[in-house]
Coordinates of C-alpha atoms in Angstrom, one line a residue:
Chain A
M264 CA -71.8 -67.6 9.5
V265 CA -70.2 -65.7 6.8
K266 CA -71.5 -68.0 4.3
D267 CA -75.3 -66.7 5.3
I268 CA -74.6 -63.3 3.7
Q269 CA -76.6 -63.5 0.2
P270 CA -77.1 -60.8 -2.4
L271 CA -80.5 -59.8 -2.8
N272 CA -79.9 -59.1 -6.5
E273 CA -77.0 -57.5 -8.9
K274 CA -77.5 -53.5 -9.3
E275 CA -75.1 -50.7 -10.0
T276 CA -74.1 -48.6 -7.2
R277 CA -74.5 -45.4 -9.5
A278 CA -78.2 -46.7 -9.8
G279 CA -78.5 -46.4 -6.3
F280 CA -77.3 -42.9 -6.5
G281 CA -80.1 -42.1 -8.9
E282 CA -82.8 -43.2 -6.9
G283 CA -81.1 -41.6 -3.6
I284 CA -80.8 -38.1 -5.4
L285 CA -84.4 -38.3 -6.2
E286 CA -85.8 -38.9 -2.7
A287 CA -83.0 -36.4 -1.5
G288 CA -84.7 -34.0 -3.8
R289 CA -88.4 -34.8 -2.7
N290 CA -87.0 -34.3 0.8
N291 CA -85.6 -31.3 0.5
P292 CA -86.5 -28.3 -1.9
N293 CA -82.5 -27.2 -1.4
V294 CA -81.2 -30.4 -3.2
V295 CA -80.0 -29.2 -6.8
A296 CA -78.0 -31.5 -9.2
L297 CA -75.4 -30.3 -11.7
T298 CA -73.7 -32.3 -14.0
A299 CA -70.7 -32.2 -16.7
D300 CA -72.1 -33.9 -19.7
L301 CA -72.9 -37.3 -18.1
L302 CA -76.5 -36.9 -16.8
G303 CA -77.4 -40.7 -18.4
S304 CA -74.3 -42.5 -16.9
M305 CA -75.1 -40.6 -13.6
K306 CA -78.6 -41.9 -13.8
L307 CA -79.8 -38.2 -13.2
N308 CA -83.0 -39.0 -15.5
A309 CA -85.6 -39.6 -13.2
F310 CA -84.6 -36.2 -10.7
I311 CA -84.4 -34.1 -13.8
K312 CA -88.1 -34.9 -15.0
E313 CA -89.4 -34.4 -11.5
F314 CA -86.9 -31.5 -10.6
P315 CA -86.5 -30.0 -14.3
D316 CA -85.4 -26.3 -12.7
R317 CA -83.4 -27.6 -10.2
F318 CA -80.8 -29.4 -12.3
V319 CA -78.2 -27.4 -14.0
Q320 CA -76.3 -29.1 -17.3
V321 CA -72.7 -27.4 -17.3
G322 CA -71.5 -29.2 -20.3
I323 CA -67.6 -30.8 -20.2
A324 CA -66.5 -28.3 -17.9
E325 CA -65.9 -29.9 -14.4
A326 CA -63.9 -27.0 -12.9
N327 CA -66.8 -24.6 -13.7
M328 CA -68.9 -26.9 -12.3
I329 CA -67.4 -27.3 -8.8
G330 CA -67.2 -23.8 -8.8
I331 CA -70.9 -23.0 -9.8
A332 CA -71.7 -25.6 -6.9
A333 CA -69.7 -23.6 -4.5
G334 CA -71.4 -20.4 -5.3
M335 CA -74.8 -22.3 -5.1
T336 CA -74.7 -22.8 -1.5
I337 CA -74.4 -19.1 -0.5
G338 CA -78.4 -18.8 -0.5
G339 CA -78.8 -22.0 1.1
K340 CA -78.8 -24.7 -1.9
I341 CA -77.1 -28.3 -1.4
P342 CA -75.4 -29.1 -5.1
Y343 CA -74.9 -32.2 -5.9
T344 CA -71.8 -32.4 -8.4
T345 CA -72.0 -35.3 -10.7
T346 CA -69.3 -36.8 -12.9
F347 CA -66.9 -40.0 -13.4
A348 CA -64.5 -40.1 -10.1
N349 CA -61.6 -39.0 -12.2
F350 CA -63.3 -35.9 -13.2
S351 CA -64.6 -35.1 -10.0
T352 CA -61.5 -35.3 -8.3
G353 CA -58.0 -35.2 -9.9
R354 CA -59.4 -33.0 -12.5
V355 CA -60.5 -30.2 -10.1
Y356 CA -58.6 -30.6 -7.0
D357 CA -57.7 -27.4 -6.7
Q358 CA -61.2 -26.0 -6.9
I359 CA -62.4 -28.4 -4.4
R360 CA -59.6 -27.2 -2.1
Q361 CA -60.2 -23.5 -2.5
S362 CA -63.8 -23.0 -3.2
V363 CA -65.3 -26.0 -1.3
A364 CA -62.8 -27.4 1.4
Y365 CA -61.2 -24.4 2.4
S366 CA -64.4 -22.1 1.9
G367 CA -66.2 -24.6 3.9
K368 CA -69.0 -25.2 1.2
N369 CA -71.8 -27.7 1.4
V370 CA -71.3 -29.4 -1.5
K371 CA -71.5 -32.9 -2.2
I372 CA -69.3 -34.2 -5.0
C373 CA -70.8 -37.3 -5.9
A374 CA -68.4 -39.7 -8.1
S375 CA -69.1 -42.8 -10.4
H376 CA -66.9 -45.0 -12.6
A377 CA -64.3 -45.3 -9.6
G378 CA -61.3 -47.5 -10.1
L379 CA -60.8 -50.6 -12.1
T380 CA -64.3 -51.6 -12.1
L381 CA -64.9 -48.8 -15.0
G382 CA -63.3 -51.6 -17.1
E383 CA -62.8 -51.0 -20.9
D384 CA -62.3 -47.1 -20.9
G385 CA -58.8 -47.9 -19.2
A386 CA -56.7 -46.0 -17.1
T387 CA -57.5 -42.4 -18.3
H388 CA -60.8 -42.8 -16.4
Q389 CA -59.8 -45.7 -13.7
I390 CA -59.0 -43.4 -10.8
L391 CA -57.1 -45.1 -8.0
E392 CA -56.1 -41.9 -6.0
D393 CA -58.9 -40.4 -5.3
I394 CA -59.8 -41.5 -1.9
G395 CA -56.3 -40.5 -1.1
M396 CA -56.6 -36.6 -2.5
M397 CA -60.0 -36.0 -1.0
K398 CA -59.2 -37.6 2.4
M399 CA -56.1 -35.4 2.8
L400 CA -58.3 -32.4 2.6
P401 CA -59.4 -30.6 6.0
G402 CA -62.9 -30.8 6.5
M403 CA -64.0 -33.1 3.7
T404 CA -66.2 -36.3 4.6
V405 CA -65.1 -39.3 2.3
I406 CA -67.9 -42.0 1.9
V407 CA -67.7 -45.2 -0.3
P408 CA -70.8 -47.2 -0.1
C409 CA -70.4 -51.0 -0.8
D410 CA -73.6 -51.8 -2.8
F411 CA -76.9 -50.3 -4.4
N412 CA -78.9 -49.9 -1.3
Q413 CA -76.2 -48.3 0.9
T414 CA -75.5 -45.9 -1.9
K415 CA -79.2 -45.0 -2.2
A416 CA -79.1 -44.5 1.6
A417 CA -76.1 -42.4 1.8
T418 CA -77.0 -40.3 -1.1
I419 CA -80.2 -39.4 0.7
A420 CA -78.1 -38.7 4.5
I421 CA -75.4 -36.6 2.9
A422 CA -78.3 -34.0 2.4
D423 CA -78.5 -33.6 6.0
Y424 CA -74.7 -33.6 6.9
E425 CA -73.6 -30.2 6.6
G426 CA -70.4 -29.9 4.8
P427 CA -68.4 -31.0 2.1
V428 CA -68.6 -34.4 1.0
Y429 CA -66.9 -36.8 -1.2
L430 CA -69.5 -39.7 -2.2
R431 CA -67.9 -42.6 -4.4
F432 CA -69.6 -45.3 -6.2
G433 CA -69.0 -47.2 -9.4
R434 CA -69.9 -48.5 -12.7
P435 CA -70.8 -52.3 -13.0
K436 CA -73.6 -54.2 -11.6
W437 CA -72.5 -55.8 -8.4
P438 CA -74.2 -57.8 -5.5
N439 CA -76.4 -55.9 -3.4
F440 CA -76.6 -57.6 0.0
T441 CA -77.3 -54.7 2.7
P442 CA -80.9 -53.9 3.7
E443 CA -83.5 -52.0 1.4
N444 CA -84.2 -48.5 3.1
Q445 CA -81.2 -48.7 5.5
K446 CA -80.7 -45.6 7.7
F447 CA -76.9 -44.5 6.6
E448 CA -74.8 -43.0 9.4
V449 CA -72.0 -41.2 8.1
G450 CA -68.8 -42.1 10.3
K451 CA -70.0 -45.1 11.6
A452 CA -68.3 -48.6 10.7
Q453 CA -70.7 -51.5 10.1
V454 CA -69.9 -54.8 11.3
L455 CA -71.2 -57.0 8.7
H456 CA -69.7 -60.2 10.3
E457 CA -68.6 -60.9 14.1
G458 CA -65.2 -63.1 14.4
T459 CA -62.5 -63.4 16.2
D460 CA -59.3 -64.4 14.2
I461 CA -58.9 -61.8 11.8
T462 CA -60.8 -58.3 10.7
L463 CA -61.3 -57.6 7.1
F464 CA -61.8 -53.9 6.3
A465 CA -63.2 -52.9 3.3
C466 CA -64.9 -50.4 1.3
G467 CA -67.1 -49.9 -2.1
H468 CA -67.4 -53.2 -4.4
M469 CA -64.4 -54.5 -2.4
V470 CA -66.8 -55.3 0.5
W471 CA -68.8 -58.1 -1.2
L472 CA -65.6 -59.5 -2.4
S473 CA -64.5 -59.4 1.3
I474 CA -67.3 -61.5 2.2
E475 CA -66.8 -64.2 -0.5
A476 CA -63.1 -64.2 0.9
G477 CA -64.8 -64.5 4.4
K478 CA -66.7 -67.5 3.1
I479 CA -63.6 -69.5 1.9
L480 CA -61.5 -68.4 5.2
E481 CA -64.4 -69.5 7.2
E482 CA -64.4 -73.0 5.3
K483 CA -60.4 -73.1 6.2
G484 CA -61.7 -72.9 10.1
Y485 CA -60.9 -69.3 10.5
S486 CA -63.3 -67.4 12.5
V487 CA -63.7 -63.6 10.3
E488 CA -64.7 -60.5 11.3
I489 CA -65.8 -58.2 8.1
I490 CA -66.3 -54.6 8.7
N491 CA -67.7 -52.0 6.1
I492 CA -65.6 -48.9 6.4
H493 CA -68.3 -47.0 4.3
T494 CA -67.1 -43.7 5.7
I495 CA -63.5 -43.4 5.5
K496 CA -63.2 -39.8 6.9
P497 CA -64.2 -39.6 9.8
L498 CA -63.0 -42.9 10.2
D499 CA -64.6 -44.5 13.2
E500 CA -61.6 -45.3 15.2
E501 CA -63.3 -46.6 18.1
A502 CA -65.1 -49.7 15.8
V503 CA -61.4 -50.2 14.3
L504 CA -59.8 -50.5 17.7
K505 CA -62.7 -52.4 19.1
S506 CA -62.3 -55.1 16.4
I507 CA -58.4 -55.3 16.3
T508 CA -58.2 -55.4 20.0
K509 CA -60.0 -58.7 19.8
T510 CA -58.6 -60.1 16.4
R511 CA -55.1 -58.8 16.5
C512 CA -54.6 -58.9 12.7
A513 CA -56.3 -57.2 10.0
V514 CA -56.7 -57.2 6.0
T515 CA -57.6 -53.9 4.4
A516 CA -59.5 -54.1 0.6
E517 CA -60.1 -51.3 -1.4
E518 CA -60.2 -50.5 -5.3
H519 CA -57.8 -48.2 -4.8
N520 CA -53.9 -47.2 -4.6
V521 CA -52.7 -49.2 -1.4
L522 CA -50.8 -45.4 -1.2
G523 CA -53.2 -43.1 0.5
G524 CA -56.4 -44.8 0.9
L525 CA -58.5 -47.2 3.2
G526 CA -55.4 -49.1 4.6
D527 CA -53.4 -45.9 5.0
S528 CA -56.1 -44.9 7.4
I529 CA -56.5 -48.3 9.3
A530 CA -52.8 -48.7 9.7
Q531 CA -52.6 -45.3 11.2
V532 CA -55.0 -46.1 13.8
A533 CA -53.3 -49.5 14.6
A534 CA -50.0 -47.8 14.5
R535 CA -51.0 -45.1 17.1
H536 CA -52.9 -47.6 19.5
L537 CA -52.0 -51.0 18.7
P538 CA -49.4 -52.1 16.3
I539 CA -50.7 -55.4 14.9
P540 CA -49.7 -57.2 11.1
I541 CA -51.8 -55.8 8.5
E542 CA -52.0 -56.5 4.9
Y543 CA -53.4 -54.6 2.0
V544 CA -55.2 -55.3 -0.8
G545 CA -55.3 -52.7 -3.5
T546 CA -53.4 -51.5 -6.5
N547 CA -49.6 -51.3 -6.0
D548 CA -48.9 -48.1 -6.9
T549 CA -49.7 -48.2 -10.9
F550 CA -52.0 -47.3 -13.1
G551 CA -55.0 -49.6 -14.6
E552 CA -55.7 -50.8 -18.0
S553 CA -58.7 -51.7 -20.5
G554 CA -60.5 -55.0 -19.6
K555 CA -63.2 -56.5 -18.2
P556 CA -64.0 -55.5 -14.4
V557 CA -63.6 -59.3 -13.2
E558 CA -60.2 -59.8 -15.1
L559 CA -58.8 -56.6 -13.7
L560 CA -59.5 -57.3 -10.5
K561 CA -57.9 -60.6 -10.7
K562 CA -54.9 -59.1 -12.7
Y563 CA -54.1 -56.4 -10.0
G564 CA -54.8 -58.7 -7.0
L565 CA -57.9 -57.6 -6.0
D566 CA -60.1 -60.3 -6.2
K567 CA -61.3 -62.7 -3.3
E568 CA -58.4 -65.3 -3.8
H569 CA -55.8 -62.4 -3.1
I570 CA -57.9 -61.5 0.0
V571 CA -57.9 -65.1 1.3
A572 CA -54.0 -65.2 0.9
A573 CA -53.3 -61.6 2.2
A574 CA -55.6 -62.6 5.3
E575 CA -53.6 -65.8 5.7
K576 CA -50.3 -64.0 5.3
A577 CA -51.7 -61.6 8.3
L578 CA -52.5 -64.5 10.3
A579 CA -49.0 -66.3 9.7
R580 CA -47.6 -62.9 11.0
K581 CA -49.8 -62.7 14.0
Q582 CA -48.8 -66.6 15.0
K583 CA -44.9 -65.9 14.8
Chain B
M280 CA -71.6 10.5 3.9
P281 CA -68.0 11.1 2.8
Q282 CA -67.5 11.7 -0.9
L283 CA -66.6 8.5 -2.8
K284 CA -63.4 10.2 -3.6
D285 CA -62.5 10.8 -0.5
I286 CA -63.3 7.0 0.4
A287 CA -61.2 6.0 -2.6
T288 CA -58.2 8.1 -1.0
Q289 CA -58.8 6.6 2.8
I290 CA -58.9 3.2 0.9
R291 CA -55.5 4.1 -0.7
R292 CA -54.2 5.2 2.4
D293 CA -54.8 2.0 4.4
I294 CA -53.5 -0.3 1.0
V295 CA -50.0 1.0 1.3
R296 CA -50.2 1.1 5.4
M297 CA -51.5 -2.4 5.4
V298 CA -48.7 -3.4 2.9
H299 CA -46.1 -1.6 4.5
G300 CA -46.9 -2.9 8.0
C301 CA -46.4 -6.5 7.2
Q302 CA -43.8 -5.7 4.4
S303 CA -45.9 -8.1 2.2
G304 CA -49.4 -8.0 -0.1
H305 CA -50.0 -6.6 -3.4
P306 CA -50.3 -2.5 -3.7
G307 CA -50.4 -2.3 -7.4
G308 CA -53.8 -3.8 -8.4
S309 CA -55.1 -2.9 -5.1
L310 CA -54.4 1.0 -5.7
G311 CA -56.1 0.5 -9.0
C312 CA -59.4 -1.0 -7.9
A313 CA -60.0 1.4 -4.8
D314 CA -62.1 3.5 -7.0
F315 CA -64.5 0.6 -8.1
F316 CA -64.4 -0.6 -4.3
A317 CA -65.5 3.1 -3.1
A318 CA -68.3 3.2 -5.7
L319 CA -69.8 -0.4 -5.6
Y320 CA -69.8 -0.6 -1.5
F321 CA -70.6 3.1 -1.0
K322 CA -73.1 4.2 -3.8
V323 CA -74.0 0.9 -5.8
M324 CA -74.9 -2.1 -4.0
Q325 CA -77.4 -2.8 -1.6
H326 CA -75.7 -4.7 1.1
K327 CA -76.2 -5.3 4.9
P328 CA -72.9 -5.4 6.7
Q329 CA -74.3 -5.9 10.4
P330 CA -74.9 -8.7 11.0
F331 CA -73.0 -10.4 8.5
D332 CA -75.3 -13.0 6.6
M333 CA -73.4 -15.6 4.5
D334 CA -76.3 -16.5 2.3
G335 CA -76.9 -12.7 1.6
G336 CA -80.8 -13.3 0.6
D337 CA -82.4 -9.9 -0.7
Q338 CA -78.7 -8.3 -0.9
D339 CA -76.3 -7.6 -3.5
L340 CA -73.4 -9.6 -3.4
F341 CA -69.7 -9.2 -4.6
F342 CA -66.9 -11.7 -5.4
L343 CA -63.2 -11.0 -5.3
S344 CA -61.5 -13.6 -7.8
N345 CA -58.1 -11.9 -7.8
G346 CA -57.9 -12.5 -4.4
H347 CA -54.4 -11.4 -4.0
I348 CA -55.9 -7.4 -4.1
S349 CA -57.3 -8.4 -0.9
P350 CA -55.7 -5.2 0.7
V351 CA -58.5 -3.0 -0.9
F352 CA -61.2 -5.7 -0.4
Y353 CA -60.3 -5.4 3.7
S354 CA -60.4 -1.4 3.8
T355 CA -63.6 -1.0 2.2
L356 CA -65.1 -3.9 3.9
A357 CA -64.0 -2.3 7.2
H358 CA -65.0 1.2 6.4
A359 CA -68.5 -0.1 5.2
G360 CA -68.6 -1.5 8.5
Y361 CA -68.2 -5.2 8.2
F362 CA -65.7 -5.1 11.1
D363 CA -63.7 -2.8 13.0
K364 CA -60.9 -0.9 10.9
K365 CA -58.6 -1.4 13.9
E366 CA -58.7 -5.1 12.6
L367 CA -56.7 -3.9 9.4
S368 CA -53.5 -3.5 11.1
T369 CA -53.3 -7.3 11.4
F370 CA -53.2 -8.0 7.8
R371 CA -50.8 -11.0 6.9
K372 CA -50.1 -11.3 10.5
L373 CA -50.4 -14.7 12.4
D374 CA -53.8 -15.1 14.1
S375 CA -55.3 -12.6 11.8
R376 CA -58.5 -13.0 10.3
L377 CA -57.2 -10.6 7.6
Q378 CA -55.2 -13.6 5.6
G379 CA -53.1 -12.9 2.6
H380 CA -55.7 -13.9 0.4
P381 CA -59.4 -13.6 1.4
T382 CA -60.8 -16.5 3.2
T383 CA -64.2 -17.8 4.7
H384 CA -62.4 -19.8 6.7
E385 CA -61.1 -17.4 9.8
G386 CA -64.6 -16.1 9.6
L387 CA -64.3 -12.5 8.5
P388 CA -67.4 -10.6 8.0
G389 CA -68.0 -9.6 4.2
I390 CA -66.2 -12.7 2.6
R391 CA -68.1 -15.5 1.0
I392 CA -65.6 -17.5 -0.7
A393 CA -61.6 -18.0 -0.7
S394 CA -59.9 -16.4 -3.4
G395 CA -56.6 -16.5 -4.4
S396 CA -55.6 -19.5 -6.6
L397 CA -56.9 -17.7 -9.7
G398 CA -59.9 -18.4 -12.0
Q399 CA -62.3 -19.7 -9.8
G400 CA -64.4 -16.5 -8.9
M401 CA -66.6 -16.6 -12.1
S402 CA -67.8 -19.6 -11.4
V403 CA -68.7 -19.0 -7.9
A404 CA -70.7 -15.9 -8.8
I405 CA -72.6 -17.8 -11.4
G406 CA -73.4 -20.0 -8.8
A407 CA -74.6 -17.6 -6.3
A408 CA -76.5 -15.9 -9.2
L409 CA -78.4 -19.0 -10.0
T410 CA -79.3 -19.7 -6.4
K411 CA -80.9 -16.4 -6.3
K412 CA -83.1 -16.8 -9.4
L413 CA -84.2 -20.2 -7.7
N414 CA -84.8 -18.4 -4.5
N415 CA -86.7 -15.3 -6.5
D416 CA -84.3 -12.9 -5.2
D417 CA -84.1 -10.3 -7.5
R418 CA -80.5 -8.7 -6.0
F419 CA -77.6 -8.9 -8.4
V420 CA -74.0 -10.5 -8.1
F421 CA -71.0 -8.8 -8.5
S422 CA -67.5 -9.8 -9.2
L423 CA -63.7 -8.8 -10.2
H424 CA -61.4 -10.6 -11.8
G425 CA -57.9 -9.4 -13.2
D426 CA -57.0 -9.5 -16.7
G427 CA -53.8 -11.6 -16.5
E428 CA -56.3 -14.0 -14.2
L429 CA -58.4 -14.7 -17.8
E430 CA -55.4 -16.8 -18.9
E431 CA -57.1 -19.2 -16.7
G432 CA -59.0 -21.6 -18.5
Q433 CA -61.9 -21.9 -16.1
N434 CA -62.6 -18.4 -16.9
W435 CA -63.9 -19.4 -20.4
E436 CA -65.6 -22.3 -19.0
A437 CA -67.5 -19.8 -16.9
I438 CA -67.6 -17.4 -19.9
M439 CA -69.2 -20.0 -22.2
F440 CA -72.0 -21.1 -19.5
A441 CA -73.4 -17.7 -18.5
P442 CA -74.8 -16.5 -21.6
H443 CA -76.1 -20.0 -22.2
H444 CA -77.9 -20.2 -19.0
K445 CA -78.9 -16.4 -19.5
V446 CA -77.5 -15.8 -16.1
D447 CA -78.5 -12.2 -16.5
N448 CA -78.4 -11.0 -13.0
L449 CA -74.5 -11.3 -13.0
I450 CA -72.3 -8.1 -13.3
V451 CA -68.9 -9.1 -13.8
T452 CA -65.7 -6.6 -14.1
V453 CA -62.6 -7.2 -15.2
D454 CA -59.6 -5.2 -14.3
W455 CA -58.1 -4.2 -17.4
N456 CA -54.9 -2.7 -16.0
G457 CA -52.3 -4.7 -18.8
Q458 CA -49.9 -5.8 -16.1
Q459 CA -49.2 -9.3 -14.4
I460 CA -46.3 -10.4 -12.1
D461 CA -44.1 -11.3 -15.1
G462 CA -44.7 -8.2 -17.3
T463 CA -47.5 -7.0 -19.5
V464 CA -50.0 -8.9 -20.3
E465 CA -49.7 -8.3 -24.0
D466 CA -45.9 -9.5 -23.5
V467 CA -46.6 -12.5 -21.2
A468 CA -50.0 -14.1 -22.8
G469 CA -51.4 -11.6 -24.9
L470 CA -55.4 -11.5 -24.4
G471 CA -56.0 -9.1 -27.5
D472 CA -59.1 -7.0 -27.3
L473 CA -61.4 -8.3 -24.7
E474 CA -64.7 -6.9 -26.3
P475 CA -64.9 -8.8 -29.3
K476 CA -64.0 -11.9 -27.4
F477 CA -66.7 -11.3 -24.6
A478 CA -69.3 -10.4 -27.4
A479 CA -68.7 -13.4 -29.3
F480 CA -69.6 -15.5 -26.1
G481 CA -72.8 -13.7 -25.9
W482 CA -72.1 -11.1 -23.0
K483 CA -73.2 -7.6 -23.0
V484 CA -69.8 -5.5 -23.0
L485 CA -69.6 -1.9 -21.3
H486 CA -66.2 0.1 -20.9
M487 CA -65.3 2.1 -18.2
D488 CA -62.5 4.1 -16.9
G489 CA -61.9 2.7 -13.4
N490 CA -60.3 5.7 -12.2
N491 CA -62.7 8.2 -13.0
M492 CA -65.1 7.9 -10.0
D493 CA -68.2 9.4 -11.8
E494 CA -67.8 7.2 -14.9
V495 CA -67.5 4.4 -12.5
V496 CA -70.7 5.3 -10.7
A497 CA -72.6 5.4 -14.0
T498 CA -71.6 2.7 -15.6
L499 CA -72.3 0.2 -12.7
E500 CA -75.6 2.0 -12.4
K501 CA -76.0 1.1 -16.3
A502 CA -75.0 -2.4 -15.9
I503 CA -78.0 -2.9 -13.3
S504 CA -80.3 -1.2 -15.8
L505 CA -79.0 -3.8 -18.2
T506 CA -79.6 -6.7 -16.1
G507 CA -82.7 -9.3 -16.5
K508 CA -82.5 -9.1 -20.6
G509 CA -81.3 -12.6 -20.9
Q510 CA -77.4 -11.6 -21.0
P511 CA -74.8 -11.5 -18.9
I512 CA -72.7 -8.3 -18.3
V513 CA -69.0 -7.5 -18.2
I514 CA -67.4 -4.2 -17.6
L515 CA -64.3 -3.9 -19.0
M516 CA -62.5 -1.6 -16.6
K517 CA -59.1 0.3 -17.6
T518 CA -57.4 1.4 -14.5
V519 CA -53.7 2.2 -13.7
M520 CA -52.1 -0.3 -11.5
G521 CA -50.8 1.4 -8.6
K522 CA -53.2 4.5 -9.2
G523 CA -52.8 7.5 -6.6
V524 CA -49.0 6.7 -5.8
D525 CA -47.1 8.4 -8.6
F526 CA -43.9 5.9 -8.3
M527 CA -45.9 2.7 -8.6
E528 CA -48.5 4.2 -11.4
G529 CA -48.1 2.0 -14.4
H530 CA -45.2 -0.5 -13.2
H531 CA -45.9 -4.1 -12.8
E532 CA -42.9 -4.5 -10.6
W533 CA -45.7 -3.1 -7.8
H534 CA -47.9 -6.0 -8.2
G535 CA -46.5 -7.7 -5.3
I536 CA -43.9 -5.8 -3.3
A537 CA -44.0 -3.5 0.1
P538 CA -42.8 -0.1 0.1
S539 CA -40.0 0.9 2.6
D540 CA -40.8 3.5 5.2
E541 CA -39.4 6.2 3.0
Q542 CA -41.7 5.1 -0.1
L543 CA -44.6 4.9 2.5
A544 CA -44.2 8.3 3.4
K545 CA -43.7 9.4 0.0
A546 CA -47.1 7.7 -0.9
L547 CA -48.8 9.0 2.4
A548 CA -47.9 12.4 1.5
Q549 CA -50.0 12.0 -1.9
L550 CA -53.1 10.8 -0.6
P551 CA -54.2 13.4 2.3
E552 CA -56.3 11.7 4.9
P553 CA -59.8 12.7 4.5
A554 CA -61.6 14.2 7.4
E555 CA -64.4 12.1 7.8
L556 CA -62.8 8.7 7.6
G557 CA -59.4 8.6 9.4
D558 CA -56.7 5.8 9.4
Y559 CA -56.7 2.8 11.3

């Protein structure tokens, strides 16, 4: 039953990153960390304390940080660049495109404070387009883990995964429900609950909200499949198709513009192989604004009630 | 070993032939920097063309930031032994490893980063220099940048960073030819005097005439002698755009256009083929 899925605690996904990079650093002497004046927000203190020589403070110069990271790979380092998601992507898109992706460099672009749940800082910082920008880059892997434990596991795993990676996580404390010390497999979708009526595909913070929505749908008598697409690219097409072949309708949920994100990736698989009704939960081609994370998710249509409504709409379309 | 001046002449012949061959490319800056490339790859740098090692441990590394002068880079790499000079004939053509702007993407030996979108190479060179320090590798990192390219802000992020972090195994050269696509650098977006700018940021600044081979070699060797002293080094290199072909010299119009058949013949007549190297 979906209702049996309960959080262990509430923790920030960025704190999972901080623990993960410390462990990655212990596992592999080539792991180095760079930041653009955000070491505290990015939870790098423990890494810096243990590996002071493997930390580069670049200052507020994100373009330079991406270029330095690309250069550091020449000679075998595995650089993790760290700043907010907006400054990790939109601000430095061409640097990532040319010096990292086109050059095929083993840089890990680690981005916190993604999406609306950054909260009060408002739209200048709440990037809702980054998944789309990053997944369009040839050769870029895009990972959006769902909670603290998974962010930690993903941070550790990408050190051993050759090639450029975009790792997106967030600011607020959030339900932490996946197992501690889990093994993270890049590109492998995670079926959190099996069901037969509808599939909820989600990434990041929206995975927990999809579980909450699943509980409501379950009470209404639906059998709900919930899949965590923590790797948006490369997409686990086999898992997506296996699920929608069974359920024949779906909802996608992401803290991102519905144009260009997870929903688009799922819809492309469906359109090519098995057209089914899909409803999208995400921001609708809009910027965000200041507010508390929960208030923003509600206002912009990303709370569990909106996921339930989207599911009922998809279910109704399936029955026609 | 041929004379460096002969190598530079051969590189210049290749440049005009390559750009003529595909009727596309950037001959002006390439010709201006031929002496610098000859000195760097045939005299100054310690490097191992075969087998090409991307990581370049215990070798000197070079990064070309102003990637549009790819013809001079490709010709140099070919004659230095990174790949067969016959491949120069594929420049800018379909299925070539010699893309319009240098890239690692097609696996051309000698290229360690893509460049073309300007202003990114100094950061990359700094990163490679930091890794050399972390790896206790005492060789050096060289890079080349256009003067017009310094209008890109990322350079100034890098120019601030390198002295602060004492990146003293880095030798940056700026091709100060004073020309860019839309006119002279001073008319388009004047940089003024680069020496006090770099010096104020904490760089050790050297000057050289980039078209005087003896001076190029001496200045690059002096730069190496100044490494390891807590400061990055910049060489402000005066060159003449189009150097070696009289009708191209000093004209920004030759930044990015190809010579006609007649112009090619005129250019090659001014660049006698050296006995020891030879055209592709």
